[in-house]
Coordinates of C-alpha atoms and ligand atoms in Angstrom, one line a residue:
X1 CA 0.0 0.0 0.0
X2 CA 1.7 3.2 -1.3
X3 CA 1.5 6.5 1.5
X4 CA 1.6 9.7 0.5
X5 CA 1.8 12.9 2.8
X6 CA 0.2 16.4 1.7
X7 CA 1.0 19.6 3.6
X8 CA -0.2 23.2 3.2
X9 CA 2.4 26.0 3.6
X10 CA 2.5 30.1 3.3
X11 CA -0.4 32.3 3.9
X12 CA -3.8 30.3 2.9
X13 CA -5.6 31.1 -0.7
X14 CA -8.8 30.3 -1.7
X15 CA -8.5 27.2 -3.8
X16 CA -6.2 25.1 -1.1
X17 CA -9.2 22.4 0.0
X18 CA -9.9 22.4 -3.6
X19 CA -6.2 20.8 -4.2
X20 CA -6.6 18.5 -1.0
X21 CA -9.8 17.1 -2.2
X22 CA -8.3 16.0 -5.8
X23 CA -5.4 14.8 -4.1
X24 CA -7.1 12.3 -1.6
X25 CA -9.7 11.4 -4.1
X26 CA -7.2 10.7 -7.1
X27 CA -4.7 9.1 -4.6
X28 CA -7.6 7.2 -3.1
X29 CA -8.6 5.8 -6.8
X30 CA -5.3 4.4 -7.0
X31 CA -5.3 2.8 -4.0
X32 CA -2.9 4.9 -2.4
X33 CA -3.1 6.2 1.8
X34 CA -3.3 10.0 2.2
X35 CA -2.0 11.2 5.5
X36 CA -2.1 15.5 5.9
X37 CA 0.4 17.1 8.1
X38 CA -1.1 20.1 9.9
X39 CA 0.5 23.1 10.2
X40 CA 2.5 22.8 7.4
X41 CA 5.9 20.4 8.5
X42 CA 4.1 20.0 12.4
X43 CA 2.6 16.6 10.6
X44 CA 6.2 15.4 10.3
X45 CA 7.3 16.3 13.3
X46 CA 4.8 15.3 16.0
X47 CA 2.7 12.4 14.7
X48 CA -0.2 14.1 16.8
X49 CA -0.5 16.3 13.6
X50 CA -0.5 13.6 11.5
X51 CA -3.7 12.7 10.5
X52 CA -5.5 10.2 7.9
X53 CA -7.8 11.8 5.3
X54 CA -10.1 9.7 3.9
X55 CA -12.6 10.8 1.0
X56 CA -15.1 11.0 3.7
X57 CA -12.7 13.7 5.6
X58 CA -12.6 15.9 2.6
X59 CA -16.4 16.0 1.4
X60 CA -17.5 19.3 0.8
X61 CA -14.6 20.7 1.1
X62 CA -13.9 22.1 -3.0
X63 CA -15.8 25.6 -1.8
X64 CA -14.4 26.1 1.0
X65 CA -11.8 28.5 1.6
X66 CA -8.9 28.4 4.2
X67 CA -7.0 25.1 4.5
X68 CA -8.6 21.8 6.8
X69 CA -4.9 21.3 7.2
X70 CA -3.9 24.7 8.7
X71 CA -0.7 26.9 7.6
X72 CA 2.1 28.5 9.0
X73 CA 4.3 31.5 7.4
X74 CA 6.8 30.3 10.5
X75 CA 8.6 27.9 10.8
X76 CA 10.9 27.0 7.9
X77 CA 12.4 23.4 9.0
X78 CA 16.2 24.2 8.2
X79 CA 15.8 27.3 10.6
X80 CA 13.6 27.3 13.1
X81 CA 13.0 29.9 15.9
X82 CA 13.3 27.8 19.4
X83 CA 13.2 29.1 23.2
X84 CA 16.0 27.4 24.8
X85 CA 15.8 26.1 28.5
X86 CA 17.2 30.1 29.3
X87 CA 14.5 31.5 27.5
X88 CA 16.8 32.5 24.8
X89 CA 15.6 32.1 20.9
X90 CA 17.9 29.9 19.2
X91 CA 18.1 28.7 15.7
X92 CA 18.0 25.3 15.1
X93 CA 17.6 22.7 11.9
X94 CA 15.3 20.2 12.4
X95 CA 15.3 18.7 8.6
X96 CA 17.0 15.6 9.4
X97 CA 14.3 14.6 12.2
X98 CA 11.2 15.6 9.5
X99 CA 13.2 13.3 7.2
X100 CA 13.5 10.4 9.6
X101 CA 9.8 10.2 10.4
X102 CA 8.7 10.4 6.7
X103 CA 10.8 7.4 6.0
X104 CA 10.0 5.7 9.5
X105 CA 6.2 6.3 8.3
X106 CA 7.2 4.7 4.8
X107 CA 5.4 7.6 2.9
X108 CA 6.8 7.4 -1.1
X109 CA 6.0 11.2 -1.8
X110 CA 5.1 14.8 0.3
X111 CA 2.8 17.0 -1.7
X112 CA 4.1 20.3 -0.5
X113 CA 1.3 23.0 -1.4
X114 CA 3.0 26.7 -1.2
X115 CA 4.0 29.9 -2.2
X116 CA 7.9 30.1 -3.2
X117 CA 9.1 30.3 0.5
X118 CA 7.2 26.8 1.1
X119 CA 8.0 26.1 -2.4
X120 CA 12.1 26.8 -2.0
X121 CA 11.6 24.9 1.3
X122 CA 10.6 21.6 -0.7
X123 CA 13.4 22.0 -3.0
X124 CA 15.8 21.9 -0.5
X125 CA 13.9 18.8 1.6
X126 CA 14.1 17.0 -2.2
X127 CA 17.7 18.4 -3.0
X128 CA 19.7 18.3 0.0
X129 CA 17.4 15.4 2.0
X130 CA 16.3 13.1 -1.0
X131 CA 12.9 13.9 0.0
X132 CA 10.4 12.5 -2.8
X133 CA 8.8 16.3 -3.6
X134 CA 5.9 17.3 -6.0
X135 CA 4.7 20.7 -5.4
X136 CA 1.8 22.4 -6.3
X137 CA 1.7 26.6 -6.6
X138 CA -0.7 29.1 -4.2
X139 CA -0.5 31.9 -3.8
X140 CA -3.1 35.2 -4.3
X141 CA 0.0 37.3 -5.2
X142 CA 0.1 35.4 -8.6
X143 CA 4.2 36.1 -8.4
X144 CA 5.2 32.6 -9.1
X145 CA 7.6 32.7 -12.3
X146 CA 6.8 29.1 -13.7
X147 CA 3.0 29.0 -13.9
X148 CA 1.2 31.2 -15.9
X149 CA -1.4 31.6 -12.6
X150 CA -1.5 30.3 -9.2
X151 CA -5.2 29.5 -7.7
X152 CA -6.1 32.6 -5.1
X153 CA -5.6 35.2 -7.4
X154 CA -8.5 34.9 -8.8
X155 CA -10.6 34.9 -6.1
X156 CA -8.7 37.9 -4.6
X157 CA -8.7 39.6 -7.5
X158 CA -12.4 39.3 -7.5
X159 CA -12.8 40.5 -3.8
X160 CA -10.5 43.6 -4.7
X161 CA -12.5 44.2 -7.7
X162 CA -16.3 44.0 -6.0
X163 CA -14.5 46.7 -2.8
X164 CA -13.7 49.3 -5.3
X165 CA -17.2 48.8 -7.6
X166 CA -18.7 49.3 -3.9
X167 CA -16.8 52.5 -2.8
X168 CA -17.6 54.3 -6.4
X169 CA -20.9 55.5 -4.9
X170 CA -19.6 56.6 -2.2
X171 CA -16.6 58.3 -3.4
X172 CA -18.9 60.1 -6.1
X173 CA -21.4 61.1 -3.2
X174 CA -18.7 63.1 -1.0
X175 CA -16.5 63.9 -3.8
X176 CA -13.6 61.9 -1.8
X177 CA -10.2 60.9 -3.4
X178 CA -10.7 57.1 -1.8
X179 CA -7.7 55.5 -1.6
X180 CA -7.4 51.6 -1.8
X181 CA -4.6 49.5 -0.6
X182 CA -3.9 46.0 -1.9
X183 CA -2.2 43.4 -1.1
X184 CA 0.8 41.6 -3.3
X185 CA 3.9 41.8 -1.8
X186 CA 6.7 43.0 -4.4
X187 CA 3.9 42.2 -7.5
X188 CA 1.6 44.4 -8.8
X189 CA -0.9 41.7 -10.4
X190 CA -3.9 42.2 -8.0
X191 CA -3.7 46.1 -7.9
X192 CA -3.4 45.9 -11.8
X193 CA -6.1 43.2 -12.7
X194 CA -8.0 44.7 -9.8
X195 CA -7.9 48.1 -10.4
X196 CA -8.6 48.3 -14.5
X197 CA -11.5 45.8 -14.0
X198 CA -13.3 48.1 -10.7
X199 CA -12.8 51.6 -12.8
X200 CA -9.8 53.1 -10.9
X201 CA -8.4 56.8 -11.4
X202 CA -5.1 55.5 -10.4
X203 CA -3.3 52.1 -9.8
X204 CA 0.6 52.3 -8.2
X205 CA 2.5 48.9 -8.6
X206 CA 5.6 47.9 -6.7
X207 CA 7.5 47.5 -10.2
X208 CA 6.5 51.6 -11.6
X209 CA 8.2 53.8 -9.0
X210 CA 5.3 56.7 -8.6
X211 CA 5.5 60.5 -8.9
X212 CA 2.7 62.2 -6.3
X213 CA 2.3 65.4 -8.6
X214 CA 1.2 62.9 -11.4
X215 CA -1.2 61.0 -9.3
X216 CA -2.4 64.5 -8.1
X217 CA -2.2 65.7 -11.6
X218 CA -4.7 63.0 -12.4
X219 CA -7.2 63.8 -9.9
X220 CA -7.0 67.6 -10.3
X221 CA -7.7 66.2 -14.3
X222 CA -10.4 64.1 -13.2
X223 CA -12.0 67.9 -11.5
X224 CA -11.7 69.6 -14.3
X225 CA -13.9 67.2 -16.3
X226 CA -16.2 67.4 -14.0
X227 CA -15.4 64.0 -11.9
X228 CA -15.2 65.4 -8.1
X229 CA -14.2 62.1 -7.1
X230 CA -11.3 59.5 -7.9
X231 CA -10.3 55.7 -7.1
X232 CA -6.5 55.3 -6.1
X233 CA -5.8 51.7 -5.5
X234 CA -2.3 51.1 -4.3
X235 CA -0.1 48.0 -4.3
X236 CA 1.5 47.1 -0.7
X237 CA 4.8 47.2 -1.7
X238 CA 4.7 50.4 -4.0
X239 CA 7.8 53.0 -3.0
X240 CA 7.5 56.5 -4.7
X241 CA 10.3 57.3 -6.6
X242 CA 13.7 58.0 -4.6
X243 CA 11.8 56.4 -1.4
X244 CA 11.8 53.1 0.2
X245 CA 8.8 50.7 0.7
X246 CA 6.9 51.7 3.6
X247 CA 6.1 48.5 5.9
X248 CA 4.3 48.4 9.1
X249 CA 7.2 46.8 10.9
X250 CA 9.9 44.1 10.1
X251 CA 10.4 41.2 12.4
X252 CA 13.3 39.4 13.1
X253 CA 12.2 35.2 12.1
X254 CA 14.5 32.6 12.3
X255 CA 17.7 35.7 12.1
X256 CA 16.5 36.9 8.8
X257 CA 14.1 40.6 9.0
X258 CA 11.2 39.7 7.7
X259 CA 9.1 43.2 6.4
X260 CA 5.5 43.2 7.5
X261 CA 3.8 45.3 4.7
X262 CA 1.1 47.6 4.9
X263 CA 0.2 50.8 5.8
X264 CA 1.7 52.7 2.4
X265 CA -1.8 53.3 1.1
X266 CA -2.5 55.6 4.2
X267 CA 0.9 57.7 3.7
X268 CA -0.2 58.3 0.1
X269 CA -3.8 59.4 1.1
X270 CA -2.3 61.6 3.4
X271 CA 0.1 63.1 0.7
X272 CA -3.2 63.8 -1.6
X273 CA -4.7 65.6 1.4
X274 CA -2.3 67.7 2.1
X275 CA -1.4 68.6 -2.0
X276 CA -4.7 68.7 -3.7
X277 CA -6.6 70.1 -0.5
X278 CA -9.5 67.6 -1.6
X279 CA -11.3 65.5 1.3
X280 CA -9.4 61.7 1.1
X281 CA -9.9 58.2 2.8
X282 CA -7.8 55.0 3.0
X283 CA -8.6 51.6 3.6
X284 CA -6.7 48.5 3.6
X285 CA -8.3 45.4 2.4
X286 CA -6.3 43.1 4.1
X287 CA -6.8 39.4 4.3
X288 CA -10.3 39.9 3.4
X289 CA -8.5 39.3 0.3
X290 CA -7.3 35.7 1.1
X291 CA -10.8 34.8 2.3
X292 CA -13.9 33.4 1.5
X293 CA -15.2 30.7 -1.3
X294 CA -12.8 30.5 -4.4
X295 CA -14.2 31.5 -7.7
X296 CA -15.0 28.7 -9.7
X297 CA -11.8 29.4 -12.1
X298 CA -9.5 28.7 -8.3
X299 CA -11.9 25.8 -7.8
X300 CA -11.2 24.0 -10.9
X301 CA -7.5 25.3 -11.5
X302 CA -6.7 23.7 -7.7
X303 CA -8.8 20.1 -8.6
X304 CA -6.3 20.3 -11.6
X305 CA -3.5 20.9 -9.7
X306 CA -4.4 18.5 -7.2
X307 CA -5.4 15.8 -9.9
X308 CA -1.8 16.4 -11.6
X309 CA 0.2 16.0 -8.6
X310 CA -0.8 12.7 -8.1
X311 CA -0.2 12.2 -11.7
X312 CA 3.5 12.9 -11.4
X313 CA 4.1 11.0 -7.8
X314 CA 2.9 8.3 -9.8
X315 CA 5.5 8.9 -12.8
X316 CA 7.9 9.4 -9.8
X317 CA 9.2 12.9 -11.1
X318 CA 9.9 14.1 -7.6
X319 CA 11.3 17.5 -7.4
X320 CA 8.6 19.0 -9.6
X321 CA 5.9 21.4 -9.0
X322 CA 3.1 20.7 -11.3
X323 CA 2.5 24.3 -13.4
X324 CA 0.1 25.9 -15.8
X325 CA 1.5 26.8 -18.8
X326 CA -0.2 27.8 -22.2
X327 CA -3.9 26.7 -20.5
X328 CA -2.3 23.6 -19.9
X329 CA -1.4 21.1 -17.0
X330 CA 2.6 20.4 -17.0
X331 CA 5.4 19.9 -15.0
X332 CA 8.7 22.0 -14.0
X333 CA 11.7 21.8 -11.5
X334 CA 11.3 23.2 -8.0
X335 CA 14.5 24.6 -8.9
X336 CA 13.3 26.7 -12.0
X337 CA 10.3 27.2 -10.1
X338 CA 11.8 29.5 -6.9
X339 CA 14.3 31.0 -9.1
X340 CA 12.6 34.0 -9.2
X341 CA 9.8 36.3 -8.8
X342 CA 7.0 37.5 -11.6
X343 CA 6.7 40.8 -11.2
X344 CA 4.6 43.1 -14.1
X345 CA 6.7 44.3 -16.8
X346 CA 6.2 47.6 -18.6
X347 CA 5.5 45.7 -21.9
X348 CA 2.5 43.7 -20.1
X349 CA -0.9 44.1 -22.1
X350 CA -2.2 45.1 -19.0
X351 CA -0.4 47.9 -18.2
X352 CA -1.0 49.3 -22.1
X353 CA -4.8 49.1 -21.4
X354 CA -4.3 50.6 -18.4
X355 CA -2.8 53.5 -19.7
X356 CA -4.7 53.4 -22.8
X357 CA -8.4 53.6 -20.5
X358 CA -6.6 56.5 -18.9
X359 CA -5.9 55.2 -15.6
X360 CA -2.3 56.6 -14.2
X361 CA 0.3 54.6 -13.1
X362 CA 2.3 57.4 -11.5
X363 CA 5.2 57.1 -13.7
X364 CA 3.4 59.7 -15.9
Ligands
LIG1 O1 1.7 36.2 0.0 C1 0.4 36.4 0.3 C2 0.2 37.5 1.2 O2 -1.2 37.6 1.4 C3 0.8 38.9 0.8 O3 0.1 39.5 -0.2 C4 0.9 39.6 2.1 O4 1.9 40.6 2.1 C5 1.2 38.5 3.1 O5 0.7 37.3 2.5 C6 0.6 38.8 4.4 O6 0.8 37.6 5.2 P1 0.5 37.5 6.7 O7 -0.3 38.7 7.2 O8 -0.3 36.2 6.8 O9 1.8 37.3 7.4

């Protein structure tokens, strides 16, 4: 009887239960035991997290968003953050005892759902422990380099869009300047797919430095033809030109600062204020973003994913991620999948008909 061990890592995105469900039931088909670790790596590491899923466990799950499993943005297994008997944090690798109950347990592949933190963390358990890897992509950013999408942006991108259809009204009522902020790390894909689809005055993108006179340029535009009200939606990571990214804090995880983002979309609302002279509001949408049901495109993009994993644990190509690529399901190395980010270029389509609907980006 073949075991296989699936584990959710990162921040959560709508679509994970999707990928759980197709794994235990295509696993299941085959005859195969499914086993998820909570908590991400906890599973593999105290057997009380170790639990059985059976298709009964994961009924009903497909529209559900969250993960049954649970996740963890702590905790990477080759550096961990541990209180010592002094109280003192200490960094400590606890790889080679994950890897000695996965063989103990006699599972034949780990399913390692995850953005590229989780994803660069099952490179390294396939690379450097011989760990039998597939992984499978999340992530509501939408910054992973080898898929064409990731399941959660979707869904966030629809949350985004429905917040700024909602505050139209109300912007257009007080003749506000109301000022969005988004979430996407160093990637501008949500603020862009968000902010052309829910009418925005002005989108600002980690990867397009921004100028405030031209976002106030914009607005004082939008006065003169007789629009008393405007829709800035701003990405998290954004940084005006010559600044740095404002963050609400950095925290120190595992010895590396980690930068919490957030907050940027408040500075620039204050900036409007106090240049145009027109009334402003901010508001961050947050992890209302990651929440909720996925949209039928995450739904059936995470059953594929989930379906395909199993596919390639069956193939044995370990040390793959399964990917999107040209509509289709396919395969690629964890290696070329973590190599690096996708960010927008200036040559994206989307950021021509952005500037072609006459939405500023800040540059100009
Ligand atoms: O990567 C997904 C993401 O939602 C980012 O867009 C955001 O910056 C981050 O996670 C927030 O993570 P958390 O608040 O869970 O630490």
């Amino acid at each position: 009887m073949k075991k296989i061990v699936i584990s959710t890592g990162g921040g959560d995105a709508p679509g994970l239960n999707a990928v759980i469900y197709a794994v235990v039931m295509a696993a299941e088909a085959k005859g195969w035991e499914v086993y998820g670790s909570r908590g991400g790596y906890k599973g593999l590491t105290d057997l009380d997290e170790l639990v059985r899923l059976l298709p009964e466990s994961v009924a009903e799950i497909t529209s559900q968003g969250g993960t049954i499993l649970g996740s963890t943005n702590k905790g990477n297994p080759f550096a961990m953050s541990v209180q010592n008997l002094a109280g003192e944090t200490e960094i400590c690798d606890i790889s080679d005892r994950i890897m000695a109950n996965f063989n103990r347990l006699g599972f034949m592949c780990h399913i390692a759902v995850g953005g590229d933190g989780s994803l660069d963390i099952a490179r390294r358990f396939y690379a450097e422990k011989g760990m039998p890897v597939i992984g499978v992509p999340k992530t509501i950013d939408n910054d992973l380099c080898a898929t064409q999408l990731t399941f959660g942006f979707d869904t966030a991108v629809s949350t985004a869009t429905e917040a700024l259809d909602k505050l139209h009204s109300t912007a257009k009522s007080h003749d506000r300047v109301m000022v969005v902020e988004v979430m996407g790390r160093e990637a501008g894909w949500i603020a862009l797919n968000s902010g052309i689809s829910g009418g925005a005055d002005v989108i600002l993108i980690p990867e397009i430095p921004f100028d405030l006179d031209n976002v106030c340029e914009k607005i004082a535009d939008n006065d003169l033809h007789g629009k008393h009200y405007a829709i800035v939606v701003v990405a998290e990571g954004v940084k005006a030109k010559d600044s740095a990214v404002i963050c609400r804090d950095s925290v120190s995880e595992a010895g590396r600062q980690e930068v919490m983002l957030g907050g940027v979309g408040e500075w620039v609302a204050g900036q409007i204020r106090e240049r145009s002279g027109k009334d402003v509001r901010s508001l961050v949408l947050g992890h209302l973003q990651r929440g909720g049901s996925p949209t039928t495109f995450d739904r059936l993009l995470a059953l594929r994913f989930g379906a395909a994993a199993v596919r390639l644990a069956e193939a044995g190509r370990f040390g793959h991620m399964v990917a999107l690529v040209n509509g289709e399901m396919q395969d690629v190395t964890l290696e070329e999948a973590t190599k690096e980010r996708k960010v927008v270029t200036l040559d994206d389509d989307k950021v021509y008909t952005a500037r072609e609907i006459g939405i500023c980006l800040g540059d100009k």
